[in-house]
Short mmCIF file of N, CA and C in Angstrom, two decimals:
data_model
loop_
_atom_site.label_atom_id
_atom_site.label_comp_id
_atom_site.label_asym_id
_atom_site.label_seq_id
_atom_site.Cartn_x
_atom_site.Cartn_y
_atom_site.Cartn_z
N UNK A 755 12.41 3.23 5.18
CA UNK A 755 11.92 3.51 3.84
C UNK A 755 10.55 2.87 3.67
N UNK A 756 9.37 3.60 3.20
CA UNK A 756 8.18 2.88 2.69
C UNK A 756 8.30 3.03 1.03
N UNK A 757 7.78 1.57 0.22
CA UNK A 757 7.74 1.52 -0.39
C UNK A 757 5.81 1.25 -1.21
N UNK A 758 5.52 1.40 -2.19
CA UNK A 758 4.58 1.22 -2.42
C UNK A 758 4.29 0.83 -4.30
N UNK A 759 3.97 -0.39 -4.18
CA UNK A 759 3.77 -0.73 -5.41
C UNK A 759 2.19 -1.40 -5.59
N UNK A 760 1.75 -0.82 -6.90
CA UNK A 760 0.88 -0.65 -7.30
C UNK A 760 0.42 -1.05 -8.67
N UNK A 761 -0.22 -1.76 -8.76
CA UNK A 761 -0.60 -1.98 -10.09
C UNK A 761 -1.33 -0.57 -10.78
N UNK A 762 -0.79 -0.69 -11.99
CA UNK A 762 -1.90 0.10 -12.50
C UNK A 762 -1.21 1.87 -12.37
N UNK A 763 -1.64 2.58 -13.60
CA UNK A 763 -0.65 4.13 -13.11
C UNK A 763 -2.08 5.04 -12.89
N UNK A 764 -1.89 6.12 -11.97
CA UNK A 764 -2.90 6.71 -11.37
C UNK A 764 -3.61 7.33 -12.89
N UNK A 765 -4.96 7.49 -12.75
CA UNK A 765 -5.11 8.66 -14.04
C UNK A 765 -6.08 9.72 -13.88
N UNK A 766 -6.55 9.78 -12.95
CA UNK A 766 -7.06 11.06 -12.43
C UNK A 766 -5.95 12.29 -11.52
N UNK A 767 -6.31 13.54 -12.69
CA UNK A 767 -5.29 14.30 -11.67
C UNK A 767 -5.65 14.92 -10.57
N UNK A 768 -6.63 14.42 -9.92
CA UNK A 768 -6.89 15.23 -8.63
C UNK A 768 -5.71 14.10 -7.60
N UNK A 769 -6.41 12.69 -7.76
CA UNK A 769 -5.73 11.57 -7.07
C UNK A 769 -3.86 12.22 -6.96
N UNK A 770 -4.03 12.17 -8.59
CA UNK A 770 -1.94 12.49 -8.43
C UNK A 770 -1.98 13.65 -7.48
N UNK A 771 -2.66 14.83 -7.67
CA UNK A 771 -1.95 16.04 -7.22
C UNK A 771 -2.13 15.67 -4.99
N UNK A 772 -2.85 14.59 -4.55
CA UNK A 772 -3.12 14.20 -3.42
C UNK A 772 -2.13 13.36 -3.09
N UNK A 773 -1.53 12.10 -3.85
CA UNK A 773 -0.35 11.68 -4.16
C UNK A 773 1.13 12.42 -3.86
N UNK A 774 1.00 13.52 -4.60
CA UNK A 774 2.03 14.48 -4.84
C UNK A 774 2.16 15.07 -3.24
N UNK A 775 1.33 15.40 -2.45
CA UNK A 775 0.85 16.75 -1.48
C UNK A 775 1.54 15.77 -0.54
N UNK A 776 1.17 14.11 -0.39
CA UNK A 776 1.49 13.25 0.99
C UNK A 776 2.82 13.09 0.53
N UNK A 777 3.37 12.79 -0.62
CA UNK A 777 4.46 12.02 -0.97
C UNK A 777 5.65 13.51 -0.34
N UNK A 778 5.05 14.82 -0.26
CA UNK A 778 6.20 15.94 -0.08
C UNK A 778 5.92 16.25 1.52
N UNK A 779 5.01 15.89 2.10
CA UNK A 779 4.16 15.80 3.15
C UNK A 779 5.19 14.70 4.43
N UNK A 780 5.48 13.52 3.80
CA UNK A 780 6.38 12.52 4.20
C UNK A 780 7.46 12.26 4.33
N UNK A 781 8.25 13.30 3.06
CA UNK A 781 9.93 13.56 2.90
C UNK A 781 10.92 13.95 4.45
N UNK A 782 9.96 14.88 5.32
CA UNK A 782 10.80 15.04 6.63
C UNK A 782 11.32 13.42 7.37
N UNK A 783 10.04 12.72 6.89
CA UNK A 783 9.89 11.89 7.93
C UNK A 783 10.63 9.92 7.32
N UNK A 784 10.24 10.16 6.00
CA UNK A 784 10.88 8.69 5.56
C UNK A 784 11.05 8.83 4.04
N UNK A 785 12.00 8.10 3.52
CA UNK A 785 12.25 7.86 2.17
C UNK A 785 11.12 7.02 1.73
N UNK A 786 10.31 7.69 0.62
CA UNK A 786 8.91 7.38 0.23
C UNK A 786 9.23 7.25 -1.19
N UNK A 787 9.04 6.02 -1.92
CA UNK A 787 9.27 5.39 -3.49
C UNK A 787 7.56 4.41 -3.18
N UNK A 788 7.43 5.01 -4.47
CA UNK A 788 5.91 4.78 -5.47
C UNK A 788 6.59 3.96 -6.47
N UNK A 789 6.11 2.54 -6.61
CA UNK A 789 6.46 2.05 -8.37
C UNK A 789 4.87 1.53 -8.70
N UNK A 790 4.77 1.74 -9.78
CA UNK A 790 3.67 1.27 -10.59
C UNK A 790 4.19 0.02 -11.41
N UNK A 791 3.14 -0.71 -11.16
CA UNK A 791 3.42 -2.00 -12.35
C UNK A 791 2.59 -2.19 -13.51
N UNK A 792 2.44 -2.63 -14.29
CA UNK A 792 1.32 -2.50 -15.22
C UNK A 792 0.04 -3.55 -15.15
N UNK A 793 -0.98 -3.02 -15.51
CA UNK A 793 -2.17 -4.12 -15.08
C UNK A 793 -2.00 -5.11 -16.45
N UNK A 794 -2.72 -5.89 -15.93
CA UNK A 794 -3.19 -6.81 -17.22
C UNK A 794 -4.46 -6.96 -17.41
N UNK A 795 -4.38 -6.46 -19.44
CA UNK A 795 -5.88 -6.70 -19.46
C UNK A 795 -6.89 -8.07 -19.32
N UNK A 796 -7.88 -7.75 -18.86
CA UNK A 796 -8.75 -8.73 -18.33
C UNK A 796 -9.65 -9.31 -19.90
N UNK A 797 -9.37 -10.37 -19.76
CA UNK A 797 -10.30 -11.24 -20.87
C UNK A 797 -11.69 -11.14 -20.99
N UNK A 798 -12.54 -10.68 -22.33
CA UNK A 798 -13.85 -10.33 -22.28
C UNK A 798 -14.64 -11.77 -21.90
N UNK A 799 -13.99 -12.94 -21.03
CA UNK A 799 -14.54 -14.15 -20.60
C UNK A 799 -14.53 -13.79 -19.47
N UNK A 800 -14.27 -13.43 -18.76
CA UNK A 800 -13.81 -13.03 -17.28
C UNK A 800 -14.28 -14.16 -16.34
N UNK A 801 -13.87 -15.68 -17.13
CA UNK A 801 -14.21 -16.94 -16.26
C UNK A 801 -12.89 -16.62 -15.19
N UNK A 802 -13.56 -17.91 -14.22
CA UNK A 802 -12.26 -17.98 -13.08
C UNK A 802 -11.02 -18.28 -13.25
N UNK A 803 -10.67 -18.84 -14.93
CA UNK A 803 -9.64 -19.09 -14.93
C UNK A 803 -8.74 -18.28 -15.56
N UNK A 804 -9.65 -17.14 -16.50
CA UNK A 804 -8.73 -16.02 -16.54
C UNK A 804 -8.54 -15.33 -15.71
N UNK A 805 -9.26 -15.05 -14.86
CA UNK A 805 -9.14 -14.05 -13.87
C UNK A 805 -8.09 -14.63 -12.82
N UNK A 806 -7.26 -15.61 -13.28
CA UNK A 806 -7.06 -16.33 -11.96
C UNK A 806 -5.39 -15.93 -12.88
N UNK A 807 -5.38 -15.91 -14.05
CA UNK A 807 -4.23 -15.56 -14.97
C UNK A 807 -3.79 -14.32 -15.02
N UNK A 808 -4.90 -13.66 -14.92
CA UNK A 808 -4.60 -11.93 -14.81
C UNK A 808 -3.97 -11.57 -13.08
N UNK A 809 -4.14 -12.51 -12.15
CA UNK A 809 -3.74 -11.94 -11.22
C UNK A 809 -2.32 -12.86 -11.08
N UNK A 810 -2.02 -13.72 -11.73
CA UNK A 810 -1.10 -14.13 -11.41
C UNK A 810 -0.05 -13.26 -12.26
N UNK A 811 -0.42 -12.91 -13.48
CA UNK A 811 0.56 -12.14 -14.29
C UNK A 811 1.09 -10.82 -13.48
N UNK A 812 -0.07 -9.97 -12.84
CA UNK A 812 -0.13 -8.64 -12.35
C UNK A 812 1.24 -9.15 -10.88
N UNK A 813 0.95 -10.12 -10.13
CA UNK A 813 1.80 -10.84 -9.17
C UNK A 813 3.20 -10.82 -9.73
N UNK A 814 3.56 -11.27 -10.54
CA UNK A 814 5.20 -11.72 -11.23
C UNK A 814 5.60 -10.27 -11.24
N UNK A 815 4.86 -9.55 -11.98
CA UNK A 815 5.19 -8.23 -11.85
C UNK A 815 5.73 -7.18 -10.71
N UNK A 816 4.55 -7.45 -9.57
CA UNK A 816 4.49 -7.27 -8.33
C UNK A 816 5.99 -7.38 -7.71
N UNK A 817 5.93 -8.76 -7.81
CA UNK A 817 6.81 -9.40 -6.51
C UNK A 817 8.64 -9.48 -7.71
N UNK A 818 8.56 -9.11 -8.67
CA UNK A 818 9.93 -8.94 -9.60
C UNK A 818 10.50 -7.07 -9.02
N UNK A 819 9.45 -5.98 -8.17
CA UNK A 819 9.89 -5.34 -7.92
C UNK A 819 10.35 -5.48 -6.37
N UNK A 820 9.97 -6.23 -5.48
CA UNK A 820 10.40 -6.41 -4.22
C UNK A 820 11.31 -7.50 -3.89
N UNK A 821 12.75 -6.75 -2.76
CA UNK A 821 13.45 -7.49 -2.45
C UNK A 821 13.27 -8.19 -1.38
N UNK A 822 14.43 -9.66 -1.13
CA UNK A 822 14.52 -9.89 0.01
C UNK A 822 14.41 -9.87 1.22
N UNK A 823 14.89 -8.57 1.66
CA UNK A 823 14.66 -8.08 2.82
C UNK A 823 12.97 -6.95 3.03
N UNK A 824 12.62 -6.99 2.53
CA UNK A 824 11.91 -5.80 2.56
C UNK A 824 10.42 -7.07 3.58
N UNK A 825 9.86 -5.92 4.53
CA UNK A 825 8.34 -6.90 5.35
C UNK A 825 7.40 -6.10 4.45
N UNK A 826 6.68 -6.88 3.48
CA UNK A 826 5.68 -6.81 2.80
C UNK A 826 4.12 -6.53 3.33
N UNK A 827 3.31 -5.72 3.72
CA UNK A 827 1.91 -5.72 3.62
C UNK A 827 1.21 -5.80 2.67
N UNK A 828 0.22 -6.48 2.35
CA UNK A 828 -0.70 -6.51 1.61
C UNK A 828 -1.91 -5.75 1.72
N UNK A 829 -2.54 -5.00 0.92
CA UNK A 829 -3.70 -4.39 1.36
C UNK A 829 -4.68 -5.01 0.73
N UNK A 830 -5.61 -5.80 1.36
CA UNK A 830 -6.33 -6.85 1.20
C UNK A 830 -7.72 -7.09 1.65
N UNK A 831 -8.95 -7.03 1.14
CA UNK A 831 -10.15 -7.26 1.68
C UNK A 831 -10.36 -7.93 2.75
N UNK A 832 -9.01 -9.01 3.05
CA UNK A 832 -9.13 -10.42 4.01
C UNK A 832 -8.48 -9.81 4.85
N UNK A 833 -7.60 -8.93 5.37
CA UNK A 833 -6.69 -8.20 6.01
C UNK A 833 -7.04 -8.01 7.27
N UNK A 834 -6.18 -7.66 8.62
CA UNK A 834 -6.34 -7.12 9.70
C UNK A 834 -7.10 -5.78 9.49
N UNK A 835 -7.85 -4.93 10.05
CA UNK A 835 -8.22 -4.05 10.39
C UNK A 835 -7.87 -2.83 11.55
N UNK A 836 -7.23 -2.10 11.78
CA UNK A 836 -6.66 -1.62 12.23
C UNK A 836 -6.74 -0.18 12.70
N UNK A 837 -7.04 0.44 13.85
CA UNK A 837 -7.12 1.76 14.13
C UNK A 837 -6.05 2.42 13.45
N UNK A 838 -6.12 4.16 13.21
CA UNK A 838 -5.07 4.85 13.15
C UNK A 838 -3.67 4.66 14.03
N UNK A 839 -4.15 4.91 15.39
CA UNK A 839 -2.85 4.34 16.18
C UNK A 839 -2.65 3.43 16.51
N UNK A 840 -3.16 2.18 16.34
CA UNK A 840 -2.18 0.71 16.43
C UNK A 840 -1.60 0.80 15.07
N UNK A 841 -2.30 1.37 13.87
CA UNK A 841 -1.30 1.13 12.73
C UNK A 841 0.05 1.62 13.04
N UNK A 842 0.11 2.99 13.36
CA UNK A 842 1.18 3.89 13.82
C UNK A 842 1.82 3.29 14.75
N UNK A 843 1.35 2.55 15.48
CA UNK A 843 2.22 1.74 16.45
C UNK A 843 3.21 0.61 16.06
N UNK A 844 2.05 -0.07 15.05
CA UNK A 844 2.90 -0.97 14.47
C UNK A 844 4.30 -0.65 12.61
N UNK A 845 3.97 0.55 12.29
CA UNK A 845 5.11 0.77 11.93
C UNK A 845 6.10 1.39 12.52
N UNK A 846 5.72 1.65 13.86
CA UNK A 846 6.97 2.12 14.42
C UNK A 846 7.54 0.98 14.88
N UNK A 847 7.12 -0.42 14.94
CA UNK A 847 7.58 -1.29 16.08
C UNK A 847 8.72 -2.22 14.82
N UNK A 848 7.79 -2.15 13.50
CA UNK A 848 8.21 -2.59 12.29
C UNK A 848 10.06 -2.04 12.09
N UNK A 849 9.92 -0.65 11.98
CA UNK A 849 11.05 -0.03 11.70
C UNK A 849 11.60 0.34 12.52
N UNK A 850 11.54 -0.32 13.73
CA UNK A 850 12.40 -0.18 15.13
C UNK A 850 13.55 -1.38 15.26
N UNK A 851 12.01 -2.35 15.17
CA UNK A 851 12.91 -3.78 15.54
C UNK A 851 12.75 -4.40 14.59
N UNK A 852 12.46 -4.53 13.24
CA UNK A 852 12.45 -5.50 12.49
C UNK A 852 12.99 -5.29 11.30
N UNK A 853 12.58 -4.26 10.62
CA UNK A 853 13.38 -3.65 9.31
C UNK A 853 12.79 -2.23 8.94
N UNK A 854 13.65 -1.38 8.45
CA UNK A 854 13.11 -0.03 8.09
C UNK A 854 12.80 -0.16 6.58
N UNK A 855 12.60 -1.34 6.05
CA UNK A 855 12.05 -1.14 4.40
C UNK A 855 10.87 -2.14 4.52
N UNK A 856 9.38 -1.27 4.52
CA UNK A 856 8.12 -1.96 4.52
C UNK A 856 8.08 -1.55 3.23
N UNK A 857 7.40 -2.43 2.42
CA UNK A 857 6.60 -2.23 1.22
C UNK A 857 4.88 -2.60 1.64
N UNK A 858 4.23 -1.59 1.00
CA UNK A 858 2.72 -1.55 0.75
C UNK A 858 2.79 -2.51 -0.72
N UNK A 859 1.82 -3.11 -0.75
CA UNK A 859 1.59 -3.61 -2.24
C UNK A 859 -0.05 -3.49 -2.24
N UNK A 860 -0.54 -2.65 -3.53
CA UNK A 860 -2.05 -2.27 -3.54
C UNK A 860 -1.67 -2.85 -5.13
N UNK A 861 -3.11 -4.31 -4.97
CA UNK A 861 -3.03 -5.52 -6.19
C UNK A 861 -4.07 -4.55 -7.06
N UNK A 862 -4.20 -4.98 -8.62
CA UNK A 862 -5.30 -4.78 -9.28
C UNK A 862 -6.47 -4.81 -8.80
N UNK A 863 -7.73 -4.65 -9.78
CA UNK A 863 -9.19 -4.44 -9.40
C UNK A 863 -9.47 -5.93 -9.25
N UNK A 864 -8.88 -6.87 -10.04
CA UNK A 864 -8.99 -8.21 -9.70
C UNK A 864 -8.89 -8.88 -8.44
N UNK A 865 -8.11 -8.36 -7.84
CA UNK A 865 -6.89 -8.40 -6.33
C UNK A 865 -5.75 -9.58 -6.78
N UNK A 866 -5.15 -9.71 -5.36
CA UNK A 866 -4.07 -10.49 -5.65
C UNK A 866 -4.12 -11.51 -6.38
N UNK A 867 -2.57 -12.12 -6.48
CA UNK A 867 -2.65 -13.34 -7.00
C UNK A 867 -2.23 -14.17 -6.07
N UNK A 868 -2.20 -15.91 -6.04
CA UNK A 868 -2.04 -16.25 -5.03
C UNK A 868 -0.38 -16.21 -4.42
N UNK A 869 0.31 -15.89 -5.66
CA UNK A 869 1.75 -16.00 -5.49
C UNK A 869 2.08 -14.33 -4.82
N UNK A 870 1.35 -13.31 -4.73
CA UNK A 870 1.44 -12.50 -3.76
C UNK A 870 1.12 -12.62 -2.10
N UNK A 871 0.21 -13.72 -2.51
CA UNK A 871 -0.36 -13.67 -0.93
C UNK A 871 0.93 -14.54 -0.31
N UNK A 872 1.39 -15.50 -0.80
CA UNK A 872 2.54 -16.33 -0.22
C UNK A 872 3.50 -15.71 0.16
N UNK A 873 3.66 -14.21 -0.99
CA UNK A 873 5.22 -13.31 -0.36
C UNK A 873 4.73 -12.44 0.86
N UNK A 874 3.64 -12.19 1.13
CA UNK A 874 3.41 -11.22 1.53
C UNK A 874 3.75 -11.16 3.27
N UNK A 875 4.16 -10.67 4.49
CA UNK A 875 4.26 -10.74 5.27
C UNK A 875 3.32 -10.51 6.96
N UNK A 876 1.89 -9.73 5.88
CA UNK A 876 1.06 -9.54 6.67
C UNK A 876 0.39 -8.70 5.43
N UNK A 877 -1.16 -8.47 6.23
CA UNK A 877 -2.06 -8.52 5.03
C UNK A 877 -3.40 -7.03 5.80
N UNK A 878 -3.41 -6.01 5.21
CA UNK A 878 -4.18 -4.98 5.77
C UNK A 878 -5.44 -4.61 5.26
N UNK A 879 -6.44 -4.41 5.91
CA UNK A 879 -7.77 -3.86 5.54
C UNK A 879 -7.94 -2.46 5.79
N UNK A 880 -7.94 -1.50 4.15
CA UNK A 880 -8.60 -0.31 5.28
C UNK A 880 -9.51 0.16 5.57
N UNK A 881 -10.57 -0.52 5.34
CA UNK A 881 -11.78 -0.12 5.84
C UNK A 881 -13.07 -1.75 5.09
N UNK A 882 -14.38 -1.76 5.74
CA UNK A 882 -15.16 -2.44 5.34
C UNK A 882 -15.65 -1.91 3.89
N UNK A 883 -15.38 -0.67 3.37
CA UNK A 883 -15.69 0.00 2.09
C UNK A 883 -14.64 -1.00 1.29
N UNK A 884 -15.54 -0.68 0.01
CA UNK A 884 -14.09 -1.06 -1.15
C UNK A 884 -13.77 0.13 -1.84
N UNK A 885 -12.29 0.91 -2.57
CA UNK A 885 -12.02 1.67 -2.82
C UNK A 885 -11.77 1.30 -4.35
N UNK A 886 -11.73 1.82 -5.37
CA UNK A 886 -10.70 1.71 -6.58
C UNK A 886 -9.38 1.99 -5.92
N UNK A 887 -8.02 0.70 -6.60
CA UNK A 887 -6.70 0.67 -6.23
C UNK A 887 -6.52 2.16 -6.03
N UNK A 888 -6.73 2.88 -7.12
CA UNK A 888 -6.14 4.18 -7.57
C UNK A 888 -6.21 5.24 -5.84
N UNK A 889 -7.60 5.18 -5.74
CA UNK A 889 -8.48 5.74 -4.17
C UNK A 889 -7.43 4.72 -3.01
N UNK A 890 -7.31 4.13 -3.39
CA UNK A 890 -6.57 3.21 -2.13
C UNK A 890 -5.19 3.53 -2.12
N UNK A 891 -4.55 4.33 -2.86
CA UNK A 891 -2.85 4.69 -3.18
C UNK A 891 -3.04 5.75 -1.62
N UNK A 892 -4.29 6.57 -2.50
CA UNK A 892 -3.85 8.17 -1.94
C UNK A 892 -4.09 7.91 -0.21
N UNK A 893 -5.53 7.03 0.06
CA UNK A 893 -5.94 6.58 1.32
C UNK A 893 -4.81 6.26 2.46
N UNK A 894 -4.09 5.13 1.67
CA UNK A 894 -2.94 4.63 2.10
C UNK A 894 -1.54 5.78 2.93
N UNK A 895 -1.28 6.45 1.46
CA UNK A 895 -0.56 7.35 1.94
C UNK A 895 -0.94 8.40 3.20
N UNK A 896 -1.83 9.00 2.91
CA UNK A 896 -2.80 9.76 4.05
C UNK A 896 -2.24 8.84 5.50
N UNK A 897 -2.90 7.48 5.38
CA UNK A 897 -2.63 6.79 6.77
C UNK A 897 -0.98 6.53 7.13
N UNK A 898 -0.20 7.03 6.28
CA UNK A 898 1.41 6.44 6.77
C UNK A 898 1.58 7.75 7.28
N UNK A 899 1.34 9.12 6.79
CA UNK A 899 1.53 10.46 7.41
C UNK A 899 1.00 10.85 8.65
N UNK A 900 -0.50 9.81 8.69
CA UNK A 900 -1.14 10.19 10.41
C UNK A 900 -0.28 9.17 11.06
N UNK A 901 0.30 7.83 10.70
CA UNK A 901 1.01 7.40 11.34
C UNK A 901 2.61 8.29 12.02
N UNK A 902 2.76 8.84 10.92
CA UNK A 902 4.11 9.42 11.85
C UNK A 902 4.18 10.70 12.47
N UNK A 903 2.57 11.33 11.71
CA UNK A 903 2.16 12.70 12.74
C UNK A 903 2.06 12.08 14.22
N UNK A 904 1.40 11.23 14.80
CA UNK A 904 0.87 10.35 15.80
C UNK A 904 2.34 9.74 16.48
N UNK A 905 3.17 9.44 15.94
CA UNK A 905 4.36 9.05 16.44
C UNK A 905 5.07 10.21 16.97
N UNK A 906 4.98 11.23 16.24
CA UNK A 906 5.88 12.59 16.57
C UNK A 906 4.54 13.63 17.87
N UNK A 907 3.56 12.84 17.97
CA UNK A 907 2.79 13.63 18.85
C UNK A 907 2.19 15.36 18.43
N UNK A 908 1.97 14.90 17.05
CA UNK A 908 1.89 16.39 15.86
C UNK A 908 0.30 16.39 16.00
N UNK A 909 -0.44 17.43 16.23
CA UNK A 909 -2.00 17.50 16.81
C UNK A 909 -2.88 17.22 15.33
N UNK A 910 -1.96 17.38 14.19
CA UNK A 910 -2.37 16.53 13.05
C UNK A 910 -4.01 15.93 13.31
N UNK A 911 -3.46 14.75 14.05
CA UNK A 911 -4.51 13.56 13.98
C UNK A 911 -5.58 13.47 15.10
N UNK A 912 -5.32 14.65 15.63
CA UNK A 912 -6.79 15.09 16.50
C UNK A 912 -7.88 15.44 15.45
#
């Protein structure tokens, strides 16, 4: 099962209907759940110490939807970097030998909080670009489908 939680609910409908296309795109291949959490608004001070409140709030939120068992990625500016197929490699190696419930967690525009980074089990970059979360849902998804086109040897990802 991939899971993916997200701050924040998409609001462009091109994003959803791209959302929509991977999320039916993925059904052959894995049980695919989207939760949204809600952002928190950011203080017109936007010192370090609110900002340091807004991500901890957006976090409680976060980590109140993920269980125990589940190996957490973070998608994270600080993150590993990763080809298409070592990613694909490594969720296959994930849901082989370690557990079949990964959660994605894509933090606010703020980014994490630090009480996410502590749950988190490993931490991903997808690219040297920065995306809006929202751009980073659909990105994301895109890369779990070339991951299992690439696993199934589907010319997909040529």
């Amino acid at each position: 099962m991939i899971r993916i939680i997200a701050v924040g609910k998409l609001k462009e409908k091109a994003l959803s209907m791209l959302v929509e296309e991977y999320t039916k795109r993925l059904r052959p291949f894995t049980k695919l759940e989207i939760v949204e959490v809600a952002d928190e608004s950011a203080p017109m001070s936007n010192s370090d110490a609110s900002n340091a409140m807004v991500k901890e709030k957006e976090g409680e939120r976060i980590l109140a939807k993920i269980k125990d068992n589940e190996y957490v990625i973070l998608l994270d500016l600080w993150g590993e970097m990763m080809s298409s197929e070592a990613f694909a490699k490594k969720l296959e190696q994930l849901q082989t030998y370690s557990t079949s419930n990964l959660t994605f967690v894509i933090a606010g525009s703020l980014g994490p909080g630090e009480n996410v980074y502590r749950r988190c089990n490993a931490r991903l970059k997808l690219s040297e670009m920065t995306f809006t979360h929202q751009m980073t849902r659909v990105i994301l998804l895109e890369q779990v489908y070339r991951a299992y086109m690439i696993r199934n040897h589907n010319p997909y990802h040529k």
